[in-house]
Coordinates of N, CA and C in Angstrom, one line a residue:
M1 N 48.8 47.1 -215.1 CA 48.4 47.7 -214.1 C 49.1 47.2 -212.9
A2 N 49.7 48.1 -212.1 CA 50.3 48.2 -211.1 C 50.0 46.9 -209.9
K3 N 50.9 46.0 -209.3 CA 50.4 45.3 -208.4 C 50.0 46.2 -206.8
I4 N 49.2 45.7 -206.2 CA 48.7 46.0 -205.1 C 49.2 44.8 -204.0
I5 N 49.7 45.1 -203.0 CA 50.3 44.2 -202.1 C 49.4 44.3 -200.9
G6 N 49.6 43.3 -200.0 CA 49.0 43.2 -198.7 C 49.9 43.5 -197.7
I7 N 49.6 43.8 -196.6 CA 50.4 44.3 -195.5 C 49.9 44.2 -194.1
D8 N 50.8 43.2 -193.5 CA 50.1 43.0 -192.2 C 51.0 43.8 -191.2
L9 N 50.7 45.0 -191.0 CA 51.6 46.0 -190.1 C 51.5 45.9 -188.9
G10 N 52.4 44.8 -188.2 CA 52.1 44.2 -187.0 C 52.6 45.1 -185.9
T11 N 52.5 45.0 -184.5 CA 53.1 45.5 -183.5 C 54.5 44.8 -183.1
T12 N 54.7 43.6 -183.3 CA 56.0 43.2 -183.3 C 56.9 42.9 -184.6
Y13 N 56.0 42.1 -185.6 CA 56.5 41.8 -186.7 C 55.5 42.2 -188.3
S14 N 56.2 42.5 -189.0 CA 55.3 42.7 -190.2 C 55.5 41.7 -191.2
E15 N 54.7 41.8 -192.5 CA 54.6 40.9 -193.5 C 54.0 41.5 -194.6
I16 N 54.7 41.1 -195.8 CA 54.0 41.4 -197.0 C 53.5 40.4 -197.7
A17 N 52.4 40.4 -198.6 CA 52.1 39.6 -199.5 C 51.6 40.0 -200.9
V18 N 51.5 38.9 -201.8 CA 51.1 39.4 -202.9 C 50.1 38.0 -203.6
T19 N 48.9 38.6 -204.4 CA 48.3 37.4 -205.1 C 48.7 37.6 -206.7
D20 N 49.0 36.8 -207.1 CA 48.9 36.4 -208.8 C 48.8 35.2 -209.4
S21 N 49.1 34.8 -210.4 CA 48.8 33.6 -211.2 C 48.9 32.5 -210.6
S22 N 50.1 32.2 -209.3 CA 50.5 31.3 -208.8 C 49.7 31.1 -207.4
G23 N 48.5 32.4 -207.0 CA 47.8 32.5 -205.8 C 48.4 33.3 -204.7
P24 N 48.0 33.3 -203.5 CA 48.8 34.2 -202.7 C 49.9 33.5 -202.3
R25 N 51.0 34.7 -201.8 CA 52.2 34.3 -201.3 C 52.7 35.3 -200.5
I26 N 53.4 35.1 -199.4 CA 54.2 36.0 -198.6 C 55.5 36.1 -199.2
L27 N 55.9 37.6 -199.3 CA 57.1 37.8 -199.9 C 58.2 37.8 -199.0
E28 N 59.8 37.3 -199.7 CA 60.6 37.3 -198.4 C 60.9 39.2 -198.5
N29 N 61.4 39.4 -197.5 CA 62.1 40.9 -197.4 C 63.8 40.6 -198.0
A30 N 64.1 41.9 -197.7 CA 66.0 41.9 -198.2 C 66.6 40.9 -197.5
E31 N 66.4 40.6 -196.3 CA 67.3 39.7 -195.6 C 66.8 38.2 -195.9
G32 N 65.9 38.1 -196.6 CA 65.7 36.7 -197.0 C 64.5 35.8 -196.1
M33 N 64.0 36.8 -195.4 CA 63.0 36.3 -194.1 C 61.6 36.8 -194.5
R34 N 60.5 36.0 -194.3 CA 59.0 36.2 -194.5 C 58.2 37.2 -193.4
I35 N 59.4 37.5 -192.4 CA 58.9 38.7 -191.5 C 59.6 39.5 -191.2
T36 N 59.4 40.9 -190.7 CA 60.1 41.8 -190.6 C 60.1 42.4 -189.2
P37 N 60.6 42.6 -188.4 CA 60.7 43.2 -187.2 C 60.1 44.6 -187.4
S38 N 58.9 45.1 -186.6 CA 58.3 46.5 -186.7 C 59.4 47.4 -186.0
T39 N 60.5 47.4 -186.4 CA 61.5 48.0 -185.2 C 62.1 49.0 -186.0
V40 N 62.3 50.6 -185.8 CA 63.0 51.4 -186.5 C 64.1 52.0 -185.1
A41 N 65.3 52.4 -185.9 CA 66.3 53.0 -184.7 C 67.4 53.8 -185.4
I42 N 67.9 54.4 -184.7 CA 69.1 55.6 -185.1 C 70.1 54.8 -184.4
S43 N 71.5 54.3 -185.3 CA 72.4 53.8 -184.8 C 73.3 54.7 -183.9
K44 N 74.3 54.5 -183.3 CA 75.0 55.4 -182.6 C 76.1 55.9 -183.5
S45 N 76.2 55.5 -184.7 CA 76.6 56.4 -185.8 C 75.8 57.5 -186.6
G46 N 74.4 57.5 -186.1 CA 73.1 58.4 -187.1 C 72.7 57.6 -187.6
E47 N 73.0 56.6 -188.3 CA 72.3 55.8 -189.5 C 70.8 55.4 -189.2
R48 N 69.7 55.2 -189.9 CA 68.6 55.1 -189.6 C 68.4 53.4 -190.1
L49 N 68.1 52.6 -189.1 CA 68.0 51.1 -189.1 C 66.6 50.9 -189.3
V50 N 66.0 50.1 -190.2 CA 64.7 49.4 -189.9 C 64.5 47.8 -190.2
G51 N 64.0 47.3 -189.3 CA 63.6 46.0 -189.5 C 64.8 45.0 -188.4
L52 N 65.5 44.1 -188.9 CA 66.2 43.0 -188.5 C 67.5 43.8 -188.0
L53 N 67.9 44.5 -188.8 CA 69.2 45.4 -188.3 C 68.7 46.5 -186.9
A54 N 67.4 47.1 -187.1 CA 67.3 48.0 -185.9 C 67.0 46.9 -184.8
K55 N 66.6 45.8 -185.1 CA 65.9 44.7 -183.6 C 67.4 44.4 -183.0
R56 N 68.5 44.2 -183.9 CA 69.6 44.0 -183.2 C 70.6 44.4 -182.5
Q57 N 70.4 45.7 -182.6 CA 71.1 46.6 -181.9 C 70.2 47.3 -180.8
A58 N 68.9 47.0 -180.7 CA 68.1 46.9 -179.4 C 68.5 47.1 -178.1
V59 N 69.4 46.0 -177.7 CA 69.9 46.2 -176.5 C 71.2 47.0 -176.0
T60 N 71.9 47.5 -177.1 CA 73.2 48.3 -176.7 C 72.6 49.7 -177.2
N61 N 71.4 49.7 -177.6 CA 70.9 51.0 -177.8 C 69.5 51.2 -177.4
P62 N 68.8 51.1 -176.7 CA 67.4 51.0 -176.3 C 66.8 52.5 -176.4
K63 N 67.2 53.4 -176.0 CA 66.8 54.9 -176.1 C 66.3 55.3 -177.5
N64 N 67.3 54.5 -178.7 CA 67.1 55.0 -179.9 C 66.6 53.9 -180.9
T65 N 66.0 53.0 -180.3 CA 65.5 52.0 -180.8 C 63.8 51.8 -180.5
I66 N 63.0 51.9 -181.3 CA 61.6 52.1 -181.4 C 60.8 50.8 -181.8
F67 N 60.0 50.4 -180.8 CA 59.2 49.1 -181.2 C 58.0 49.3 -180.7
S68 N 57.1 48.5 -181.2 CA 55.7 48.4 -180.4 C 55.1 49.9 -180.5
V69 N 55.5 50.8 -181.9 CA 55.0 52.0 -181.7 C 53.4 51.6 -182.6
K70 N 52.7 50.7 -182.7 CA 51.6 50.2 -183.4 C 50.6 50.5 -182.1
R71 N 51.2 50.3 -181.0 CA 50.4 50.5 -179.4 C 49.9 52.1 -179.6
L72 N 50.6 52.8 -180.3 CA 50.7 54.5 -179.7 C 49.9 55.3 -180.8
I73 N 49.9 54.5 -182.1 CA 49.4 55.1 -183.3 C 48.3 55.4 -183.5
G74 N 47.7 56.5 -183.7 CA 46.1 57.3 -183.3 C 45.5 57.5 -182.0
R75 N 46.4 57.4 -181.0 CA 45.9 57.7 -179.6 C 46.3 59.0 -179.2
K76 N 45.9 59.7 -178.0 CA 46.0 60.6 -177.3 C 47.1 60.3 -176.5
F77 N 48.0 61.3 -176.1 CA 48.9 61.3 -175.2 C 48.0 60.8 -173.6
T78 N 47.0 61.3 -173.5 CA 46.6 61.2 -172.2 C 45.8 60.1 -172.3
D79 N 45.6 59.4 -173.1 CA 44.8 58.0 -173.1 C 45.5 57.0 -172.0
K80 N 44.9 56.0 -171.4 CA 45.3 55.5 -170.2 C 46.2 54.1 -170.8
E81 N 45.9 53.7 -172.1 CA 47.2 52.7 -172.7 C 48.3 53.3 -173.0
V82 N 48.5 54.9 -173.5 CA 49.6 55.5 -173.8 C 50.5 55.6 -172.4
Q83 N 49.7 56.0 -171.5 CA 50.2 56.2 -170.2 C 50.8 55.1 -169.2
Y84 N 50.3 54.0 -169.7 CA 50.7 52.5 -169.1 C 52.1 52.0 -170.1
D85 N 52.0 52.3 -171.0 CA 53.1 52.0 -171.9 C 54.1 52.9 -171.7
K86 N 53.9 54.2 -171.7 CA 55.2 55.1 -171.4 C 56.3 54.2 -170.0
K87 N 55.5 53.5 -169.1 CA 56.2 53.5 -167.7 C 57.3 52.0 -168.3
W88 N 56.7 51.4 -169.3 CA 57.9 50.2 -169.8 C 58.6 50.6 -171.1
L89 N 58.3 51.3 -171.9 CA 58.9 51.4 -173.3 C 60.0 52.4 -172.9
P90 N 61.3 51.9 -173.4 CA 62.6 52.7 -173.1 C 62.8 53.7 -173.8
Y91 N 62.1 53.9 -174.7 CA 62.4 55.3 -175.2 C 61.2 56.5 -174.8
D92 N 61.9 57.9 -175.0 CA 60.9 58.5 -174.7 C 59.8 59.1 -175.2
I93 N 58.7 59.1 -174.9 CA 57.3 59.6 -175.3 C 57.0 61.2 -174.8
R94 N 56.3 62.0 -175.4 CA 56.0 63.0 -175.2 C 54.4 63.8 -175.7
E95 N 53.9 64.4 -175.1 CA 52.7 65.1 -175.8 C 52.9 65.9 -176.9
G96 N 52.6 65.6 -178.2 CA 52.6 66.4 -179.4 C 51.6 67.8 -179.3
S97 N 51.7 68.5 -180.1 CA 51.2 70.0 -180.2 C 49.6 69.7 -180.3
N98 N 49.2 68.6 -181.1 CA 47.7 68.2 -181.5 C 47.3 67.4 -180.4
G99 N 47.8 67.3 -179.2 CA 47.5 66.1 -177.7 C 47.9 64.8 -178.3
G100 N 48.2 64.3 -179.3 CA 48.8 62.9 -179.7 C 50.2 62.8 -179.2
V101 N 50.6 61.6 -179.7 CA 51.9 61.0 -179.1 C 53.0 61.5 -179.8
E102 N 54.1 62.1 -179.6 CA 55.6 62.1 -180.2 C 56.4 61.0 -179.4
V103 N 57.5 60.3 -180.1 CA 58.5 59.2 -179.9 C 59.8 60.1 -180.1
K104 N 61.1 60.0 -179.3 CA 62.0 60.3 -179.4 C 63.0 59.4 -180.2
M105 N 63.4 59.7 -181.1 CA 64.4 58.8 -181.7 C 65.7 59.8 -182.7
G106 N 66.9 59.4 -181.7 CA 67.9 60.1 -182.3 C 67.4 61.7 -181.1
D107 N 67.8 62.5 -182.3 CA 67.8 64.3 -181.9 C 66.3 64.6 -182.1
A108 N 65.4 63.8 -182.9 CA 64.2 64.4 -183.5 C 62.8 63.6 -183.0
W109 N 62.0 64.4 -182.5 CA 60.5 63.7 -182.1 C 59.8 63.6 -183.6
Q110 N 59.3 62.1 -183.4 CA 58.5 61.6 -184.7 C 57.3 61.3 -184.1
T111 N 56.2 61.4 -184.9 CA 54.8 60.6 -184.7 C 55.0 59.4 -185.0
P112 N 53.7 58.4 -183.9 CA 54.0 57.3 -184.6 C 53.7 56.8 -186.0
E113 N 53.0 57.8 -186.8 CA 52.9 57.6 -188.3 C 53.9 57.5 -189.0
Q114 N 54.7 58.6 -188.4 CA 56.0 59.0 -189.3 C 56.9 57.3 -189.1
I115 N 57.2 57.0 -187.7 CA 57.7 55.7 -187.8 C 57.2 54.5 -188.1
S116 N 56.1 54.3 -188.3 CA 55.4 53.4 -189.0 C 55.4 53.2 -190.6
A117 N 55.6 54.5 -191.1 CA 55.8 54.9 -192.3 C 57.2 54.4 -192.5
M118 N 57.9 54.4 -192.0 CA 59.5 53.7 -192.2 C 59.6 52.6 -192.1
V119 N 58.4 51.7 -191.6 CA 58.4 50.3 -191.7 C 58.0 50.1 -193.0
L120 N 56.8 50.4 -193.1 CA 55.9 50.5 -194.5 C 57.0 50.8 -195.4
A121 N 57.8 51.8 -195.7 CA 58.4 51.8 -196.7 C 59.6 50.8 -197.0
K122 N 60.2 50.4 -196.1 CA 61.0 49.2 -196.1 C 60.3 48.2 -196.6
L123 N 59.2 47.9 -196.3 CA 58.5 46.8 -197.0 C 58.3 47.0 -198.3
K124 N 57.8 48.5 -198.9 CA 57.8 48.6 -200.2 C 59.0 48.5 -201.1
V125 N 60.0 48.8 -200.7 CA 61.2 48.6 -201.1 C 61.7 47.4 -201.6
D126 N 61.1 46.4 -200.4 CA 61.7 44.9 -200.7 C 60.4 44.2 -201.5
A127 N 59.3 44.4 -201.4 CA 58.3 43.8 -202.2 C 58.7 44.7 -204.0
E128 N 59.1 45.8 -204.0 CA 59.5 46.1 -205.5 C 60.7 45.4 -206.4
A129 N 61.5 45.2 -204.9 CA 62.6 44.4 -205.6 C 62.5 42.5 -205.7
K130 N 61.8 42.3 -204.7 CA 61.3 40.5 -205.0 C 60.6 40.9 -206.3
L131 N 59.5 41.8 -206.5 CA 58.7 41.6 -207.6 C 58.8 42.2 -208.9
G132 N 60.3 42.8 -209.0 CA 60.6 43.7 -210.1 C 60.0 44.8 -210.6
E133 N 59.1 45.3 -209.8 CA 58.2 45.9 -210.6 C 57.6 47.2 -209.3
K134 N 57.3 48.5 -209.8 CA 57.2 49.2 -208.9 C 55.6 49.2 -208.2
I135 N 55.5 49.1 -206.8 CA 54.3 49.0 -206.3 C 53.7 50.4 -205.9
E136 N 52.6 50.5 -206.2 CA 51.7 51.7 -205.6 C 51.0 51.5 -204.7
G137 N 50.1 50.5 -204.6 CA 48.8 50.4 -203.8 C 49.1 49.5 -202.8
A138 N 48.5 49.7 -201.6 CA 48.5 48.7 -200.6 C 47.1 48.5 -199.8
V139 N 46.9 47.3 -199.4 CA 46.1 46.8 -198.6 C 46.6 46.6 -197.1
I140 N 46.0 47.4 -195.9 CA 46.9 47.1 -194.7 C 46.1 46.8 -193.9
T141 N 46.4 45.8 -192.9 CA 45.3 45.1 -192.1 C 45.5 45.6 -190.6
V142 N 44.6 45.9 -189.9 CA 44.7 46.5 -188.6 C 43.9 45.8 -187.5
P143 N 43.9 45.8 -186.3 CA 43.1 45.0 -185.4 C 41.9 45.4 -185.3
A144 N 40.9 44.4 -185.0 CA 39.5 44.6 -185.1 C 39.3 45.7 -184.0
Y145 N 39.8 45.7 -183.1 CA 39.5 47.0 -181.9 C 39.9 48.3 -182.6
F146 N 41.0 48.4 -183.3 CA 40.8 49.7 -183.8 C 40.0 51.2 -183.8
D147 N 39.9 51.9 -183.3 CA 39.0 53.0 -183.6 C 39.2 53.9 -184.9
D148 N 38.3 54.5 -185.1 CA 38.6 55.7 -186.7 C 40.0 56.4 -186.4
S149 N 40.4 57.0 -185.5 CA 41.5 57.5 -185.2 C 42.8 56.5 -186.1
Q150 N 42.7 55.5 -185.1 CA 43.9 54.8 -185.1 C 43.8 54.2 -186.5
R151 N 42.7 53.6 -187.3 CA 42.5 53.4 -188.4 C 43.1 54.6 -189.7
Q152 N 42.7 55.8 -189.4 CA 43.2 56.9 -190.4 C 44.6 57.1 -190.0
A153 N 45.1 56.9 -188.7 CA 46.5 57.3 -188.7 C 47.3 56.1 -189.3
T154 N 46.7 55.1 -189.7 CA 47.6 54.0 -190.2 C 47.7 54.0 -191.8
K155 N 46.4 54.6 -192.2 CA 46.2 54.7 -193.6 C 47.4 56.2 -193.7
N156 N 47.3 57.1 -193.1 CA 48.5 58.2 -193.2 C 49.7 57.6 -193.1
A157 N 50.0 56.7 -192.4 CA 51.6 56.0 -192.2 C 52.0 55.3 -193.5
G158 N 50.6 54.7 -194.1 CA 50.9 54.3 -195.5 C 51.0 55.0 -196.6
E159 N 50.6 56.4 -196.4 CA 50.7 57.4 -197.3 C 51.8 58.1 -197.6
I160 N 52.3 58.6 -196.1 CA 53.7 59.0 -196.0 C 54.9 57.8 -196.6
A161 N 54.4 56.7 -196.6 CA 55.5 55.8 -197.2 C 55.2 55.6 -198.9
G162 N 54.4 56.4 -199.2 CA 54.4 56.3 -200.7 C 53.3 55.2 -201.4
F163 N 52.6 54.8 -200.2 CA 51.4 53.9 -200.8 C 50.3 54.8 -201.3
K164 N 49.4 54.1 -202.1 CA 47.8 54.3 -202.3 C 47.3 53.5 -201.5
V165 N 46.9 53.6 -200.6 CA 46.2 52.8 -199.7 C 44.8 52.7 -199.7
E166 N 44.2 51.3 -200.8 CA 43.2 51.1 -201.1 C 42.3 50.5 -200.1
R167 N 42.5 49.9 -198.9 CA 41.9 49.8 -198.0 C 42.6 49.4 -196.7
I168 N 41.8 49.7 -195.5 CA 42.5 49.0 -194.3 C 41.6 48.2 -193.7
L169 N 42.0 47.2 -193.6 CA 40.9 45.7 -193.4 C 41.2 45.3 -192.0
N170 N 40.0 44.9 -191.2 CA 40.3 44.2 -189.7 C 41.1 43.0 -190.2
E171 N 41.8 43.0 -189.0 CA 42.2 41.3 -189.0 C 41.4 40.5 -188.4
P172 N 41.8 39.0 -189.0 CA 40.8 38.2 -188.6 C 40.4 38.0 -187.1

């Protein structure tokens, strides 16, 4: 049976964990760290960066460095929280055709689910490399205050990243 990993998809940092015969443990990512910045970017050369590499170039390329996207996931563009966030986030945000939020990354507009999926996909690749086996399932935590729309959007992000999302759990 394939392993199911646990993911804390955080606003600032994310973590991956697994439980096996030695008990629960947080896995290190490809960079050797136990936390991964929840940051995605398009470099000036057009390369997609995720995690630490994306975070490192945020100062020199703020318009193409997406962070705190979890604040936007599953929300309508007209929500007061989105309008507040729009004022301080350095990247462009617009209303999508479905009334949701879209974020400009490079030359393309992406949904928060697509951006979150990029972070989740990196975590999946890192977990598979660390464990030496294919990972299909995940349990993803969300804040207890997330509504149904935000919970579903997080699940959608997991599925875009290639996971069978077994459960969405409230963070303690």
